[in-house]
Amino acid sequence: MKLSLLILTLSLLFTSCSKPVATVTLSKNNCIELSQLDDETQNKILAVDKRKAYESFVTGCQKIKPHNIFYEVCQKIDAQPFMQDFFEKHFDFYRWEDRETKKKGLMTGYYEPLLEGRLQKDANHTVPLLAPPADLVKIYLSSVIPELKGKVVRGRLDNGKIIPYYDRAAITSNPNPDNVICWVQDKVDLFFLQVQGSGRIQLENNQTLFVGYGDKNGHPYRSIGKYMVKHKIMSYGQMSLQGIKAWAQEHSDRIDEILNHNPSYLFFTTNQTPAKGALGVVLTPKHSIAVDTKYLPFGTPMFIQTQHPLTQDQFTTVAIAQDKGSAIKGERRIDFFWGFGEEAAQLAGHTKSRADMIIMLPKGYQVDFK
C-alpha cells in the first residue's frame, strides 16, 4: 500500500466527528508505505507485556481531543480494566517503512537530567538557568494569515522594528541576567538539559526544582555532534552524550566554540511535576516517544524492535507518541524516553540505532493494500 503519510495523518487529524477513513494516495515522490505484518512479527507483538504501555496510553487520553483519531478508543478506557490484548482488540498494526531503501527507522534517546543548583550565585554555581526574558516578542502568524496556524516568529523590538532575538553566544555572554531561575555548575550540563527539554535541579536542603520548556529564542537548532564530526574533533563512532562531556572536560578552552555552533537557546519554566511531553502529560519511562507530528499524531501507539543501546541484545517495547522536539524531524524518526537519573542518561546517551517500527491505527479505518 503506497501512502503519503503526511496526507494520511492530516486526513485523520482534521476529519469531522463522523467515522474517518484513511486516505490512500499514489505518488511517485512518496517513499513511505504501510504494509501488513507477517505472522512472526505479529507473534512478537502479542508476546510483549503491554501493561505499562497501556498505562501510558491512558495517561495520554487525558489530553486527546475529539478531533484526534484515538479519541474514540480513549472513550472506551473507563468501561474496561486493563487487558493484555487491549491493543490487539482496538488497533490494526502496520509496518512503517521506506519502500525505496527498505531502511529501518532511526531511534535516538532522551532522558530527564538531574543538575545541582543554587538559588543564589556562588563560587561553584556560576551558570544561569534562565526563564523567558521580558523582551522576547512572539508574533503568531495565523493572526495575519490564517493558513499559517501554528507558525510563530520570535524576536525583539529595536527602534520600532522586530529583529531576530539574541543567539546563544550573545545570551551566554551576559554574566548577570535578570531572568535567572537558579544557578548551576556546568555549561555543558545545562546545554544537555536544554537538549532534553526538561529536568530536575537539586537545591539546598534536598529541595528539588522541576524545570521544563518555557520558550526559545527562535534560532534554528544545529547539532554540535555533526559539527564535531565534520571538523574531526570526534569520530562518528565516539559520538555520544558521555563522549562529548568527557571531551569537554579536557578541552575547556573550546567549549564555547562547540556550544555556540547551535544558536538555538531554550528558556525554562518551573513545574510542579516531573517531565511532561508536548502532549501535556507526564512521560512514562520506556513507554513514551517523541515524534514529528507532521507524520504521526499524538497518541499513536508504536511497537519498536531494535538493539539495546548498552547490551546490544534485542530490545522490544510498545510506546506512545506523547512528545516532539526541534531535532526530531522527518518520517520514521523517533526519540525514546528512558526516564530519570544516571542510568537513563547512560541509556539515552548511547541510543542511536535503526529500529523496526510498527504503528497502530484504530480498527475501522479503511486501508486498501495495492
GROMACS .gro file of C-alpha atoms in nm:
model
  370
    1MET     CA    1   0.000   0.000   0.000
    2LYS     CA    2   0.165   0.320  -0.115
    3LEU     CA    3   0.069   0.607   0.111
    4SER     CA    4   0.160   0.966   0.166
    5LEU     CA    5   0.191   0.957   0.544
    6LEU     CA    6   0.158   1.333   0.560
    7ILE     CA    7  -0.173   1.330   0.372
    8LEU     CA    8  -0.288   1.030   0.571
    9THR     CA    9  -0.211   1.198   0.901
   10LEU     CA   10  -0.374   1.525   0.801
   11SER     CA   11  -0.685   1.344   0.686
   12LEU     CA   12  -0.705   1.167   1.021
   13LEU     CA   13  -0.635   1.476   1.228
   14PHE     CA   14  -0.877   1.716   1.063
   15THR     CA   15  -1.176   1.496   0.998
   16SER     CA   16  -1.520   1.568   1.139
   17CYS     CA   17  -1.663   1.370   1.429
   18SER     CA   18  -1.803   1.109   1.190
   19LYS     CA   19  -1.602   0.789   1.143
   20PRO     CA   20  -1.292   0.890   0.943
   21VAL     CA   21  -1.144   0.686   0.660
   22ALA     CA   22  -0.773   0.668   0.584
   23THR     CA   23  -0.684   0.831   0.254
   24VAL     CA   24  -0.483   0.624   0.008
   25THR     CA   25  -0.273   0.824  -0.239
   26LEU     CA   26  -0.040   0.711  -0.515
   27SER     CA   27   0.261   0.935  -0.562
   28LYS     CA   28   0.591   0.886  -0.744
   29ASN     CA   29   0.756   1.112  -0.485
   30ASN     CA   30   0.625   0.916  -0.190
   31CYS     CA   31   0.883   0.695  -0.016
   32ILE     CA   32   0.673   0.570   0.275
   33GLU     CA   33   0.441   0.276   0.283
   34LEU     CA   34   0.234   0.086   0.534
   35SER     CA   35   0.224  -0.290   0.499
   36GLN     CA   36   0.053  -0.574   0.676
   37LEU     CA   37   0.253  -0.778   0.924
   38ASP     CA   38   0.394  -1.123   0.883
   39ASP     CA   39   0.298  -1.386   1.141
   40GLU     CA   40   0.640  -1.376   1.312
   41THR     CA   41   0.619  -1.003   1.383
   42GLN     CA   42   0.257  -1.034   1.492
   43ASN     CA   43   0.355  -1.302   1.743
   44LYS     CA   44   0.635  -1.084   1.882
   45ILE     CA   45   0.385  -0.807   1.949
   46LEU     CA   46   0.148  -1.049   2.116
   47ALA     CA   47   0.427  -1.166   2.349
   48VAL     CA   48   0.525  -0.820   2.478
   49ASP     CA   49   0.398  -0.718   2.823
   50LYS     CA   50   0.186  -0.412   2.744
   51ARG     CA   51   0.066  -0.305   3.090
   52LYS     CA   52   0.299  -0.003   3.112
   53ALA     CA   53   0.220   0.090   2.751
   54TYR     CA   54  -0.150   0.071   2.836
   55GLU     CA   55  -0.095   0.298   3.139
   56SER     CA   56   0.096   0.541   2.917
   57PHE     CA   57  -0.184   0.539   2.660
   58VAL     CA   58  -0.444   0.600   2.933
   59THR     CA   59  -0.237   0.893   3.066
   60GLY     CA   60  -0.224   1.043   2.717
   61CYS     CA   61  -0.601   1.012   2.681
   62GLN     CA   62  -0.634   1.294   2.937
   63LYS     CA   63  -0.524   1.535   2.662
   64ILE     CA   64  -0.662   1.368   2.350
   65LYS     CA   65  -0.920   1.594   2.184
   66PRO     CA   66  -1.234   1.486   1.992
   67HIS     CA   67  -1.074   1.553   1.652
   68ASN     CA   68  -0.784   1.313   1.727
   69ILE     CA   69  -0.816   0.970   1.565
   70PHE     CA   70  -0.762   0.797   1.901
   71TYR     CA   71  -1.043   0.981   2.079
   72GLU     CA   72  -1.299   0.703   2.036
   73VAL     CA   73  -1.060   0.442   2.173
   74CYS     CA   74  -0.989   0.667   2.471
   75GLN     CA   75  -1.362   0.684   2.545
   76LYS     CA   76  -1.365   0.307   2.592
   77ILE     CA   77  -1.095   0.310   2.860
   78ASP     CA   78  -1.322   0.378   3.160
   79ALA     CA   79  -1.554   0.097   3.064
   80GLN     CA   80  -1.296  -0.179   3.098
   81PRO     CA   81  -0.991  -0.272   3.308
   82PHE     CA   82  -0.651  -0.347   3.161
   83MET     CA   83  -0.638  -0.644   2.928
   84GLN     CA   84  -0.315  -0.784   2.783
   85ASP     CA   85  -0.483  -0.792   2.443
   86PHE     CA   86  -0.616  -0.432   2.467
   87PHE     CA   87  -0.411  -0.312   2.171
   88GLU     CA   88  -0.498  -0.617   1.961
   89LYS     CA   89  -0.869  -0.561   2.026
   90HIS     CA   90  -0.873  -0.192   1.936
   91PHE     CA   91  -0.598  -0.143   1.678
   92ASP     CA   92  -0.474  -0.275   1.347
   93PHE     CA   93  -0.096  -0.297   1.311
   94TYR     CA   94   0.105  -0.172   1.012
   95ARG     CA   95   0.474  -0.188   0.937
   96TRP     CA   96   0.602   0.165   0.876
   97GLU     CA   97   0.884   0.151   0.625
   98ASP     CA   98   1.064   0.312   0.334
   99ARG     CA   99   0.965   0.130   0.016
  100GLU     CA  100   1.268   0.251  -0.181
  101THR     CA  101   1.560   0.183   0.052
  102LYS     CA  102   1.395  -0.057   0.297
  103LYS     CA  103   1.599   0.107   0.571
  104LYS     CA  104   1.468   0.084   0.923
  105GLY     CA  105   1.361   0.395   1.110
  106LEU     CA  106   1.605   0.595   1.322
  107MET     CA  107   1.570   0.591   1.702
  108THR     CA  108   1.760   0.816   1.940
  109GLY     CA  109   1.705   0.853   2.314
  110TYR     CA  110   1.644   1.123   2.572
  111TYR     CA  111   1.603   1.142   2.948
  112GLU     CA  112   1.531   1.374   3.240
  113PRO     CA  113   1.863   1.511   3.371
  114LEU     CA  114   1.949   1.599   3.731
  115LEU     CA  115   2.170   1.904   3.792
  116GLU     CA  116   2.295   2.052   4.117
  117GLY     CA  117   2.190   2.413   4.158
  118ARG     CA  118   2.159   2.710   4.390
  119LEU     CA  119   1.909   2.994   4.405
  120GLN     CA  120   2.193   3.235   4.467
  121LYS     CA  121   2.512   3.256   4.263
  122ASP     CA  122   2.825   3.134   4.441
  123ALA     CA  123   3.181   3.034   4.353
  124ASN     CA  124   3.076   2.688   4.231
  125HIS     CA  125   2.742   2.776   4.070
  126THR     CA  126   2.801   3.043   3.807
  127VAL     CA  127   2.598   2.928   3.506
  128PRO     CA  128   2.247   3.082   3.491
  129LEU     CA  129   1.941   2.874   3.410
  130LEU     CA  130   1.708   3.127   3.252
  131ALA     CA  131   1.335   3.193   3.236
  132PRO     CA  132   1.187   3.351   2.919
  133PRO     CA  133   1.315   3.710   2.902
  134ALA     CA  134   1.080   4.006   2.920
  135ASP     CA  135   1.197   4.146   2.584
  136LEU     CA  136   1.123   3.829   2.386
  137VAL     CA  137   0.845   3.909   2.138
  138LYS     CA  138   0.630   3.642   1.971
  139ILE     CA  139   0.419   3.700   1.660
  140TYR     CA  140   0.154   3.439   1.587
  141LEU     CA  141   0.132   3.448   1.208
  142SER     CA  142  -0.216   3.298   1.196
  143SER     CA  143  -0.349   3.629   1.330
  144VAL     CA  144  -0.246   3.776   0.995
  145ILE     CA  145  -0.257   3.473   0.764
  146PRO     CA  146  -0.495   3.200   0.890
  147GLU     CA  147  -0.324   2.937   0.674
  148LEU     CA  148  -0.011   2.976   0.888
  149LYS     CA  149  -0.176   2.839   1.200
  150GLY     CA  150   0.089   2.721   1.448
  151LYS     CA  151   0.367   2.929   1.294
  152VAL     CA  152   0.536   3.167   1.538
  153VAL     CA  153   0.808   3.425   1.477
  154ARG     CA  154   1.027   3.518   1.774
  155GLY     CA  155   1.234   3.832   1.800
  156ARG     CA  156   1.281   4.158   1.987
  157LEU     CA  157   1.190   4.522   1.932
  158ASP     CA  158   1.461   4.759   1.812
  159ASN     CA  159   1.358   5.114   1.721
  160GLY     CA  160   1.009   5.001   1.635
  161LYS     CA  161   1.123   4.703   1.425
  162ILE     CA  162   1.112   4.333   1.503
  163ILE     CA  163   1.460   4.185   1.463
  164PRO     CA  164   1.591   3.834   1.546
  165TYR     CA  165   1.635   3.763   1.916
  166TYR     CA  166   1.986   3.720   2.054
  167ASP     CA  167   2.156   3.393   1.965
  168ARG     CA  168   2.318   3.154   2.212
  169ALA     CA  169   2.655   3.329   2.205
  170ALA     CA  170   2.500   3.667   2.287
  171ILE     CA  171   2.272   3.529   2.559
  172THR     CA  172   2.551   3.342   2.738
  173SER     CA  173   2.785   3.640   2.725
  174ASN     CA  174   2.576   3.818   2.989
  175PRO     CA  175   2.718   3.709   3.329
  176ASN     CA  176   2.431   3.850   3.538
  177PRO     CA  177   2.097   3.842   3.353
  178ASP     CA  178   1.780   3.947   3.531
  179ASN     CA  179   1.573   3.640   3.437
  180VAL     CA  180   1.761   3.375   3.639
  181ILE     CA  181   1.567   3.082   3.788
  182CYS     CA  182   1.874   2.933   3.955
  183TRP     CA  183   2.247   2.883   3.907
  184VAL     CA  184   2.411   2.555   3.804
  185GLN     CA  185   2.772   2.437   3.790
  186ASP     CA  186   2.845   2.342   3.433
  187LYS     CA  187   2.750   2.497   3.097
  188VAL     CA  188   2.775   2.163   2.918
  189ASP     CA  189   2.530   2.003   3.161
  190LEU     CA  190   2.296   2.298   3.108
  191PHE     CA  191   2.329   2.259   2.731
  192PHE     CA  192   2.218   1.896   2.750
  193LEU     CA  193   1.936   1.991   2.986
  194GLN     CA  194   1.820   2.226   2.709
  195VAL     CA  195   1.850   1.949   2.452
  196GLN     CA  196   1.638   1.718   2.670
  197GLY     CA  197   1.385   1.997   2.729
  198SER     CA  198   1.314   1.929   3.097
  199GLY     CA  199   1.482   1.803   3.413
  200ARG     CA  200   1.535   1.841   3.785
  201ILE     CA  201   1.755   2.076   3.984
  202GLN     CA  202   1.877   1.958   4.324
  203LEU     CA  203   1.885   2.263   4.551
  204GLU     CA  204   1.996   2.314   4.909
  205ASN     CA  205   1.826   2.114   5.186
  206ASN     CA  206   1.732   1.836   4.942
  207GLN     CA  207   1.477   2.055   4.767
  208THR     CA  208   1.404   1.955   4.408
  209LEU     CA  209   1.310   2.204   4.140
  210PHE     CA  210   1.128   2.064   3.835
  211VAL     CA  211   1.202   2.268   3.523
  212GLY     CA  212   1.061   2.236   3.173
  213TYR     CA  213   1.025   2.413   2.844
  214GLY     CA  214   0.943   2.781   2.882
  215ASP     CA  215   1.024   2.924   2.539
  216LYS     CA  216   1.307   2.953   2.288
  217ASN     CA  217   1.495   3.231   2.113
  218GLY     CA  218   1.374   3.142   1.765
  219HIS     CA  219   1.707   3.048   1.608
  220PRO     CA  220   1.737   2.713   1.426
  221TYR     CA  221   1.871   2.408   1.607
  222ARG     CA  222   2.212   2.289   1.487
  223SER     CA  223   2.373   1.966   1.600
  224ILE     CA  224   2.702   2.009   1.784
  225GLY     CA  225   2.770   1.639   1.725
  226LYS     CA  226   2.765   1.685   1.347
  227TYR     CA  227   2.990   1.990   1.386
  228MET     CA  228   3.242   1.793   1.591
  229VAL     CA  229   3.249   1.507   1.339
  230LYS     CA  230   3.277   1.744   1.042
  231HIS     CA  231   3.573   1.924   1.199
  232LYS     CA  232   3.731   1.593   1.306
  233ILE     CA  233   3.710   1.680   1.675
  234MET     CA  234   3.550   1.341   1.739
  235SER     CA  235   3.472   1.046   1.516
  236TYR     CA  236   3.117   0.933   1.450
  237GLY     CA  237   3.183   0.614   1.648
  238GLN     CA  238   3.293   0.813   1.954
  239MET     CA  239   2.989   1.037   1.944
  240SER     CA  240   2.762   1.013   2.248
  241LEU     CA  241   2.642   1.235   2.528
  242GLN     CA  242   2.905   1.085   2.756
  243GLY     CA  243   3.173   1.120   2.488
  244ILE     CA  244   3.104   1.490   2.439
  245LYS     CA  245   3.109   1.553   2.814
  246ALA     CA  246   3.441   1.371   2.851
  247TRP     CA  247   3.590   1.572   2.562
  248ALA     CA  248   3.466   1.899   2.716
  249GLN     CA  249   3.639   1.825   3.046
  250GLU     CA  250   3.973   1.801   2.862
  251HIS     CA  251   3.918   2.096   2.626
  252SER     CA  252   3.763   2.373   2.834
  253ASP     CA  253   3.914   2.634   2.603
  254ARG     CA  254   3.695   2.516   2.312
  255ILE     CA  255   3.365   2.457   2.491
  256ASP     CA  256   3.211   2.790   2.386
  257GLU     CA  257   3.308   2.731   2.023
  258ILE     CA  258   3.128   2.397   2.023
  259LEU     CA  259   2.818   2.504   2.214
  260ASN     CA  260   2.773   2.827   2.020
  261HIS     CA  261   2.760   2.634   1.694
  262ASN     CA  262   2.398   2.579   1.797
  263PRO     CA  263   2.245   2.931   1.804
  264SER     CA  264   1.916   2.797   1.944
  265TYR     CA  265   1.861   2.865   2.314
  266LEU     CA  266   1.587   2.720   2.534
  267PHE     CA  267   1.442   2.905   2.833
  268PHE     CA  268   1.279   2.722   3.123
  269THR     CA  269   0.981   2.747   3.350
  270THR     CA  270   0.930   2.580   3.687
  271ASN     CA  271   0.678   2.296   3.718
  272GLN     CA  272   0.501   2.106   3.991
  273THR     CA  273   0.557   1.765   3.831
  274PRO     CA  274   0.836   1.569   3.655
  275ALA     CA  275   0.891   1.589   3.279
  276LYS     CA  276   0.587   1.642   3.060
  277GLY     CA  277   0.583   1.596   2.686
  278ALA     CA  278   0.436   1.829   2.429
  279LEU     CA  279   0.104   1.645   2.463
  280GLY     CA  280   0.088   1.785   2.818
  281VAL     CA  281   0.113   1.466   3.025
  282VAL     CA  282   0.391   1.325   3.243
  283LEU     CA  283   0.604   1.093   3.031
  284THR     CA  284   0.628   0.721   3.106
  285PRO     CA  285   0.986   0.586   3.109
  286LYS     CA  286   1.042   0.336   2.825
  287HIS     CA  287   0.685   0.383   2.703
  288SER     CA  288   0.677   0.742   2.572
  289ILE     CA  289   0.833   0.867   2.249
  290ALA     CA  290   0.880   1.198   2.070
  291VAL     CA  291   0.779   1.208   1.703
  292ASP     CA  292   0.741   1.453   1.419
  293THR     CA  293   0.370   1.536   1.441
  294LYS     CA  294   0.364   1.625   1.070
  295TYR     CA  295   0.366   1.249   1.015
  296LEU     CA  296   0.220   1.092   1.329
  297PRO     CA  297  -0.045   1.235   1.560
  298PHE     CA  298  -0.010   1.240   1.936
  299GLY     CA  299  -0.141   0.923   2.095
  300THR     CA  300  -0.010   0.686   1.827
  301PRO     CA  301   0.096   0.353   1.983
  302MET     CA  302   0.409   0.203   1.829
  303PHE     CA  303   0.575  -0.137   1.864
  304ILE     CA  304   0.953  -0.091   1.847
  305GLN     CA  305   1.216  -0.355   1.787
  306THR     CA  306   1.584  -0.260   1.795
  307GLN     CA  307   1.911  -0.328   1.979
  308HIS     CA  308   1.954  -0.240   2.345
  309PRO     CA  309   2.200   0.054   2.349
  310LEU     CA  310   2.429  -0.100   2.614
  311THR     CA  311   2.398  -0.478   2.586
  312GLN     CA  312   2.321  -0.494   2.211
  313ASP     CA  313   2.057  -0.758   2.288
  314GLN     CA  314   1.725  -0.741   2.110
  315PHE     CA  315   1.501  -0.478   2.270
  316THR     CA  316   1.126  -0.466   2.213
  317THR     CA  317   0.859  -0.245   2.365
  318VAL     CA  318   0.536  -0.058   2.295
  319ALA     CA  319   0.550   0.320   2.339
  320ILE     CA  320   0.307   0.607   2.284
  321ALA     CA  321   0.371   0.928   2.086
  322GLN     CA  322   0.344   1.196   2.356
  323ASP     CA  323   0.621   1.442   2.277
  324LYS     CA  324   0.803   1.623   1.996
  325GLY     CA  325   1.131   1.809   1.963
  326SER     CA  326   1.311   2.052   1.737
  327ALA     CA  327   1.564   1.784   1.641
  328ILE     CA  328   1.301   1.516   1.573
  329LYS     CA  329   1.214   1.576   1.209
  330GLY     CA  330   1.103   1.354   0.927
  331GLU     CA  331   0.931   1.024   0.864
  332ARG     CA  332   1.016   0.720   1.076
  333ARG     CA  333   1.214   0.926   1.326
  334ILE     CA  334   1.156   0.879   1.698
  335ASP     CA  335   1.319   0.987   2.025
  336PHE     CA  336   1.280   0.730   2.302
  337PHE     CA  337   1.225   0.847   2.661
  338TRP     CA  338   1.435   0.640   2.903
  339GLY     CA  339   1.333   0.813   3.226
  340PHE     CA  340   1.518   0.994   3.505
  341GLY     CA  341   1.864   0.960   3.656
  342GLU     CA  342   2.213   0.844   3.569
  343GLU     CA  343   2.110   0.503   3.431
  344ALA     CA  344   1.863   0.675   3.198
  345ALA     CA  345   2.138   0.918   3.097
  346GLN     CA  346   2.369   0.629   3.005
  347LEU     CA  347   2.095   0.461   2.801
  348ALA     CA  348   1.988   0.780   2.625
  349GLY     CA  349   2.345   0.886   2.553
  350HIS     CA  350   2.416   0.563   2.367
  351THR     CA  351   2.084   0.530   2.186
  352LYS     CA  352   2.122   0.578   1.814
  353SER     CA  353   2.010   0.280   1.615
  354ARG     CA  354   1.789   0.159   1.335
  355ALA     CA  355   1.457   0.019   1.450
  356ASP     CA  356   1.161  -0.170   1.315
  357MET     CA  357   0.854   0.045   1.377
  358ILE     CA  358   0.500  -0.090   1.378
  359ILE     CA  359   0.232   0.178   1.412
  360MET     CA  360  -0.118   0.110   1.538
  361LEU     CA  361  -0.430   0.269   1.388
  362PRO     CA  362  -0.777   0.229   1.538
  363LYS     CA  363  -0.985  -0.051   1.391
  364GLY     CA  364  -1.245   0.068   1.146
  365TYR     CA  365  -1.018   0.271   0.922
  366GLN     CA  366  -1.036   0.165   0.561
  367VAL     CA  367  -0.690   0.072   0.436
  368ASP     CA  368  -0.652  -0.057   0.081
  369PHE     CA  369  -0.348  -0.269   0.001
  370LYS     CA  370  -0.225  -0.243  -0.357
   0.00000   0.00000   0.00000
